[in-house]
Coordinates of C-alpha atoms in Angstrom, one line a residue:
M789 CA 122.2 44.1 -23.2
R790 CA 119.6 44.4 -26.0
P791 CA 120.4 42.8 -29.4
S792 CA 121.3 45.3 -32.1
R793 CA 118.5 46.1 -34.6
S794 CA 121.2 45.8 -37.3
A795 CA 121.5 42.0 -36.8
P796 CA 118.0 40.5 -37.4
A797 CA 119.4 37.4 -39.1
A798 CA 121.5 36.5 -36.1
T799 CA 118.7 37.0 -33.7
A800 CA 116.4 34.8 -35.9
M801 CA 119.0 32.0 -35.9
V802 CA 119.2 32.0 -32.1
V803 CA 115.4 31.8 -31.8
M804 CA 115.2 28.9 -34.3
V805 CA 117.9 27.0 -32.4
L806 CA 116.1 27.5 -29.0
V807 CA 112.7 26.4 -30.5
G808 CA 114.4 23.3 -32.0
L809 CA 115.8 22.3 -28.6
V810 CA 112.4 22.7 -26.9
L811 CA 110.7 20.6 -29.5
V812 CA 113.4 17.8 -29.3
G813 CA 112.9 17.8 -25.5
R814 CA 109.2 17.4 -25.7
L815 CA 109.3 14.7 -28.4
S816 CA 111.8 12.7 -26.3
A817 CA 109.6 12.8 -23.1
G818 CA 106.1 13.2 -24.6
G819 CA 105.3 9.6 -24.4
L820 CA 106.1 9.4 -20.7
R821 CA 104.1 12.3 -19.2
S822 CA 101.8 15.1 -20.2
S823 CA 103.0 18.7 -20.3
G824 CA 100.4 19.8 -17.7
P825 CA 99.8 18.9 -14.0
P826 CA 98.4 15.4 -13.3
A827 CA 94.6 15.1 -13.5
V828 CA 92.7 14.6 -10.2
S829 CA 89.1 13.9 -9.6
T830 CA 88.4 17.3 -8.0
E831 CA 89.7 19.1 -11.1
S832 CA 88.2 16.9 -13.8
R833 CA 85.1 18.9 -14.2
Q834 CA 87.1 22.1 -14.6
A835 CA 89.2 20.5 -17.4
A836 CA 86.2 19.1 -19.2
P837 CA 83.0 20.8 -18.1
P838 CA 79.8 18.7 -18.4
P839 CA 77.2 19.7 -20.9
R840 CA 74.8 22.3 -19.7
S841 CA 72.0 20.6 -17.7
T842 CA 68.4 21.1 -18.8
T843 CA 67.2 20.6 -15.2
P844 CA 66.3 23.9 -13.6
S845 CA 68.6 25.1 -10.9
P846 CA 67.1 24.4 -7.4
V847 CA 68.3 27.8 -6.3
T848 CA 65.5 30.3 -6.9
L849 CA 66.7 33.2 -4.9
R850 CA 70.1 34.7 -4.0
L851 CA 70.4 37.6 -1.6
P852 CA 73.9 39.1 -1.1
L853 CA 73.7 39.9 2.6
G854 CA 77.3 39.3 3.6
R855 CA 78.3 36.4 5.7
V856 CA 75.2 34.7 7.1
D857 CA 76.0 33.3 10.6
A858 CA 72.5 32.0 11.6
L859 CA 69.0 31.4 10.3
A860 CA 65.5 31.0 11.7
V861 CA 62.1 30.7 10.0
Q862 CA 58.6 31.3 11.3
G863 CA 55.7 31.5 8.9
D864 CA 56.6 33.8 6.1
A865 CA 59.5 35.4 8.0
V866 CA 63.0 34.2 7.3
W867 CA 65.5 35.7 9.7
A868 CA 69.2 35.9 8.6
A869 CA 71.9 37.2 11.0
H870 CA 74.9 38.8 9.4
G871 CA 77.3 41.0 11.3
C872 CA 75.4 43.4 13.6
V873 CA 72.2 43.1 11.6
I874 CA 69.4 40.5 11.4
S875 CA 67.6 40.9 8.1
R876 CA 63.9 39.8 7.9
V877 CA 63.2 38.3 4.5
D878 CA 59.7 37.7 3.2
A879 CA 59.6 34.0 2.2
R880 CA 57.2 34.6 -0.7
S881 CA 58.7 37.6 -2.4
G882 CA 62.3 37.1 -1.3
R883 CA 62.7 40.7 -0.4
V884 CA 64.3 42.2 2.8
V885 CA 61.4 43.8 4.6
A886 CA 63.1 44.8 7.9
A887 CA 66.4 45.0 9.6
V888 CA 67.0 44.5 13.3
R889 CA 70.1 46.3 14.5
L890 CA 72.2 44.7 17.2
T891 CA 74.3 46.4 19.8
P892 CA 77.8 44.9 19.8
T893 CA 79.2 43.3 22.9
R894 CA 82.8 43.5 23.8
I895 CA 83.6 40.7 21.4
G896 CA 81.4 42.0 18.5
C897 CA 78.0 40.8 17.1
F898 CA 78.6 37.2 16.3
V899 CA 75.2 35.4 16.5
V900 CA 75.8 31.7 17.5
G901 CA 72.1 30.7 16.8
M902 CA 68.5 31.8 16.6
A903 CA 65.1 30.2 17.1
A904 CA 61.6 31.5 16.4
G905 CA 58.6 30.7 18.6
A906 CA 56.5 31.8 21.6
G907 CA 55.7 35.0 19.9
A908 CA 59.3 36.2 19.3
L909 CA 62.7 35.6 17.7
W910 CA 65.3 34.4 20.2
V911 CA 68.9 35.2 19.5
S912 CA 72.0 33.9 21.2
L913 CA 74.5 36.8 20.7
S914 CA 78.2 36.5 20.9
G915 CA 78.2 33.9 23.6
Q916 CA 77.0 36.4 26.2
R917 CA 73.4 37.3 25.9
L918 CA 70.0 35.9 24.9
L919 CA 67.9 38.5 23.0
R920 CA 64.2 38.7 22.4
V921 CA 63.2 40.3 19.1
D922 CA 59.6 41.4 18.7
P923 CA 58.4 40.4 15.2
T924 CA 55.8 43.2 15.1
S925 CA 58.2 46.1 15.7
N926 CA 61.3 44.2 14.4
R927 CA 63.3 45.4 17.4
V928 CA 65.2 43.9 20.3
V929 CA 62.8 44.3 23.3
A930 CA 64.6 42.3 26.0
S931 CA 68.0 40.9 26.9
L932 CA 69.1 38.3 29.4
A933 CA 72.8 37.8 30.4
M934 CA 73.8 34.2 29.4
A935 CA 77.3 32.9 29.6
D936 CA 78.7 30.4 27.1
P937 CA 75.8 29.6 24.8
L938 CA 77.3 27.8 21.8
A939 CA 74.3 27.1 19.7
A940 CA 70.7 28.2 19.0
P941 CA 68.1 28.0 21.8
A942 CA 65.1 25.7 21.5
V943 CA 61.5 26.9 21.9
T944 CA 58.6 25.0 23.3
A945 CA 55.2 25.9 24.6
G946 CA 56.6 25.8 28.1
G947 CA 59.7 28.0 27.5
V948 CA 62.9 28.9 25.8
W949 CA 65.6 26.4 26.5
T950 CA 69.3 27.2 26.2
V951 CA 72.6 25.8 27.6
C952 CA 75.1 27.8 29.4
C953 CA 77.5 28.4 32.3
W954 CA 80.4 25.9 32.0
S955 CA 82.3 25.2 35.2
G956 CA 85.2 22.9 36.1
V957 CA 86.4 22.7 32.5
A958 CA 89.9 21.6 33.5
T959 CA 88.8 19.3 36.3
R960 CA 87.6 15.7 36.3
H961 CA 84.0 16.7 37.0
P962 CA 83.1 19.5 34.5
A963 CA 79.4 20.7 34.5
G964 CA 77.0 23.0 32.9
W965 CA 73.4 24.0 32.9
L966 CA 70.3 23.7 30.9
V967 CA 68.2 26.9 31.5
R968 CA 64.5 27.5 30.9
V969 CA 63.6 31.1 30.2
D970 CA 60.1 32.4 30.6
P971 CA 59.1 33.8 27.2
A972 CA 56.7 36.3 28.7
S973 CA 59.2 38.0 31.0
T974 CA 62.5 36.9 29.4
R975 CA 63.7 35.9 32.9
E976 CA 65.3 32.7 34.0
A977 CA 62.6 30.3 35.3
A978 CA 64.5 27.1 36.0
R979 CA 67.9 25.3 35.8
V980 CA 68.9 21.7 35.3
R981 CA 72.5 20.8 36.2
L982 CA 74.1 18.5 33.7
P983 CA 77.0 16.1 34.4
G984 CA 79.2 17.5 31.7
L985 CA 79.7 20.5 29.4
P986 CA 76.5 21.1 27.3
T987 CA 76.9 22.3 23.7
A988 CA 73.6 22.1 21.8
V989 CA 69.9 21.7 22.6
G990 CA 66.8 20.5 20.8
A991 CA 63.2 20.2 21.9
G992 CA 60.2 18.3 20.7
P993 CA 57.6 15.7 21.5
G994 CA 60.2 13.5 23.2
G995 CA 61.4 16.2 25.6
I996 CA 64.6 18.2 25.7
W997 CA 67.8 16.7 24.3
V998 CA 71.2 18.1 25.0
T999 CA 74.6 17.2 23.5
G1000 CA 77.7 17.2 25.7
A1001 CA 81.2 18.2 24.7
G1002 CA 82.9 14.9 23.6
G1003 CA 79.6 13.1 24.4
P1004 CA 77.2 11.8 25.5
I1005 CA 73.6 12.9 24.7
W1006 CA 71.3 13.7 27.6
R1007 CA 67.5 13.5 27.6
V1008 CA 65.9 15.9 30.1
D1009 CA 62.3 15.8 31.4
P1010 CA 61.0 19.4 31.0
A1011 CA 58.4 18.9 33.7
G1012 CA 60.6 17.3 36.3
G1013 CA 63.7 19.2 35.5
R1014 CA 66.1 16.3 35.6
V1015 CA 68.1 14.0 33.3
V1016 CA 66.1 10.9 32.6
A1017 CA 68.4 9.1 30.1
T1018 CA 72.0 9.2 28.9
V1019 CA 72.9 8.0 25.4
A1020 CA 76.5 7.1 24.8
V1021 CA 78.1 8.0 21.5
P1022 CA 80.9 5.6 20.3
G1023 CA 83.9 7.6 19.3
G1024 CA 82.4 10.7 21.1
L1025 CA 81.2 14.1 19.9
G1026 CA 82.9 17.4 19.1
G1027 CA 82.6 20.6 21.0
L1028 CA 85.7 20.0 23.1
P1029 CA 86.8 23.1 24.9
G1030 CA 90.0 24.7 23.7
R1031 CA 90.2 22.4 20.6
T1032 CA 90.4 23.7 17.0
G1033 CA 89.3 22.0 13.9
R1034 CA 86.8 19.1 13.9
A1035 CA 87.2 18.3 17.6
G1036 CA 86.0 21.7 18.5
E1037 CA 83.0 21.8 16.2
V1038 CA 79.6 21.9 17.8
G1039 CA 76.7 20.0 16.1
D1040 CA 73.0 20.4 16.0
V1041 CA 70.0 18.6 17.6
L1042 CA 66.7 18.1 15.7
V1043 CA 63.9 16.5 17.6
G1044 CA 61.1 14.8 15.6
P1045 CA 58.0 12.8 16.6
H1046 CA 59.8 9.4 16.2
A1047 CA 63.5 10.2 16.1
V1048 CA 66.2 12.5 17.4
W1049 CA 68.9 13.5 15.0
V1050 CA 72.3 14.8 16.0
S1051 CA 75.0 16.1 13.7
N1052 CA 78.5 15.3 14.7
P1053 CA 81.0 17.3 12.6
A1054 CA 83.9 15.8 14.6
R1055 CA 83.3 12.4 13.0
G1056 CA 81.4 13.3 9.8
Q1057 CA 78.2 11.7 11.1
V1058 CA 74.5 12.3 11.6
L1059 CA 73.3 10.2 14.5
R1060 CA 69.8 8.9 14.9
V1061 CA 68.4 8.2 18.4
D1062 CA 65.3 6.2 19.1
P1063 CA 63.4 8.1 21.8
A1064 CA 61.3 5.1 22.7
R1065 CA 64.3 3.2 23.8
N1066 CA 66.8 6.0 24.4
R1067 CA 69.3 4.3 22.2
L1068 CA 71.5 5.2 19.3
V1069 CA 70.2 3.2 16.4
R1070 CA 72.0 4.6 13.3
A1071 CA 74.9 6.7 12.2
A1072 CA 75.0 8.0 8.7
V1073 CA 78.5 8.7 7.4
F1074 CA 79.0 10.9 4.3
H1075 CA 81.5 10.2 1.6
R1076 CA 82.9 13.7 2.4
G1077 CA 82.3 13.1 6.0
E1078 CA 85.2 15.2 7.3
L1079 CA 83.4 18.2 6.0
I1080 CA 79.9 17.6 7.6
G1081 CA 78.3 20.8 8.6
P1082 CA 76.6 21.4 12.0
S1083 CA 73.1 22.3 10.8
L1084 CA 70.0 20.0 10.4
A1085 CA 66.5 20.9 9.1
A1086 CA 63.3 19.0 8.5
A1087 CA 61.5 19.8 5.2
G1088 CA 59.3 18.0 2.8
G1089 CA 59.0 15.0 5.1
Q1090 CA 62.8 14.5 5.3
V1091 CA 65.7 15.5 7.4
W1092 CA 68.4 17.5 5.6
A1093 CA 72.1 17.8 6.5
T1094 CA 75.0 19.6 4.9
S1095 CA 78.5 18.6 3.8
W1096 CA 80.6 21.6 2.7
T1097 CA 78.4 23.0 -0.2
I1098 CA 76.2 19.9 -0.5
L1099 CA 72.6 19.5 0.8
W1100 CA 71.8 15.8 1.6
A1101 CA 68.4 14.2 2.2
L1102 CA 68.9 11.5 4.8
G1103 CA 67.5 8.2 3.9
T1104 CA 67.1 9.0 0.2
P1105 CA 70.3 8.1 -1.7
G1106 CA 70.9 10.5 -4.6
R1107 CA 68.6 13.2 -3.4
Q1108 CA 71.0 16.1 -3.0
A1109 CA 72.2 19.4 -4.4
D1110 CA 75.7 20.6 -4.8
L1111 CA 75.5 24.4 -4.5
D1112 CA 79.0 24.7 -6.0
Q1113 CA 78.0 23.1 -9.3
P1114 CA 78.2 25.1 -12.5
G1115 CA 74.8 26.5 -13.4
V1116 CA 73.8 27.3 -9.8
P1117 CA 73.5 31.1 -9.9
G1118 CA 75.8 32.9 -7.5
A1119 CA 77.1 29.7 -5.9
E1120 CA 80.3 28.9 -8.0
G1121 CA 83.2 28.7 -5.7
A1122 CA 80.9 28.8 -2.6
E1123 CA 82.2 28.6 0.9
P1124 CA 80.8 25.9 3.3
I1125 CA 77.2 26.2 4.3
S1126 CA 77.0 28.0 7.6
D1127 CA 73.4 27.4 8.6
L1128 CA 70.2 25.8 7.3
A1129 CA 66.5 26.4 7.9
A1130 CA 63.2 25.3 6.3
S1131 CA 60.0 26.9 5.2
P1132 CA 57.1 25.3 3.3
G1133 CA 58.5 24.0 0.1
A1134 CA 62.0 25.4 0.5
L1135 CA 65.3 25.2 2.3
W1136 CA 67.1 28.4 3.2
V1137 CA 70.9 28.2 3.1
G1138 CA 73.4 30.6 4.7
A1139 CA 76.9 30.8 3.3
S1140 CA 79.9 33.1 3.4
D1141 CA 78.3 36.1 1.6
V1142 CA 74.8 35.1 0.5
L1143 CA 71.4 33.7 1.5
L1144 CA 70.0 31.1 -0.9
R1145 CA 66.5 29.8 -1.3
V1146 CA 66.5 26.1 -2.6
D1147 CA 63.2 24.9 -4.0
L1148 CA 62.4 21.4 -2.7
A1149 CA 60.4 20.6 -5.8
R1150 CA 63.5 20.9 -8.0
L1151 CA 65.6 18.5 -5.8
R1152 CA 65.2 15.0 -7.3

């Protein structure tokens, strides 16, 4: 029932009494607790924003493409897969210069990884096909049926390498295959049977390196087509079939001239393998390790990894960029980094709804 307009004095008296009671309650408890929620470290910068930095933002380009699932770079071409489209971005101007349309499979157009080389862009699509994209016409020109690829292929002068074809998943002796595809014909040229379930592949001067679900890491001789070394991983790797969360996350393999780097999201690590001894020599663990991303990239003489929205330079403490910091255009409230690629002087970062270019010269 509404108060009568003819009784303003009574109404005012009631309000004054209520206000007095609230004040008494606050005075009696004010020395014991604050009136707001308790402060925590993750909220402190929101409660007291730091002064505006005079350092230029490392992000020099933002392209709202939608969710970027995979990236690849070759020369001035930056390829970004989002939905049923792969956009070709000119690395110099930052403009989209072409769009490659993908034909959906029965489970859609999710691109699990891409790699550029051997005169083409190679796309692992929806876990079912390997596509060849011609960079001259910007069109899909060939397709090869490929079961179960979980990550990007690796390209060498001798072929395109991808992992596939799990079998015996629920048995004591699961297995899978490393496949070499002839880049000229886009046909399968060779297979190497692996004593486990392969999840990711990398290639470089030291040969072909493959991670297994739960571990280990295999080194494959590309000429002989056989496993020549097995590197055990204490605590194991992710990529376990049927597992959700960190245990099911597949990492990345980056092969350099003197080291092999493997990201292990399941344990918040980036592993370093010495190819001269075929031994694990180091494991870098991040302070937000449980959020380590799968992607690795080599740029500016360093190896870069991701942790949620942070870029990390391995081996250089303090050289990093948090793309969720105030002042980074278009990145506030960013989702986890989905993929990472490098071009001369820059890192290209894929996220939930945007492609970012990060200038290496501005990362101190």
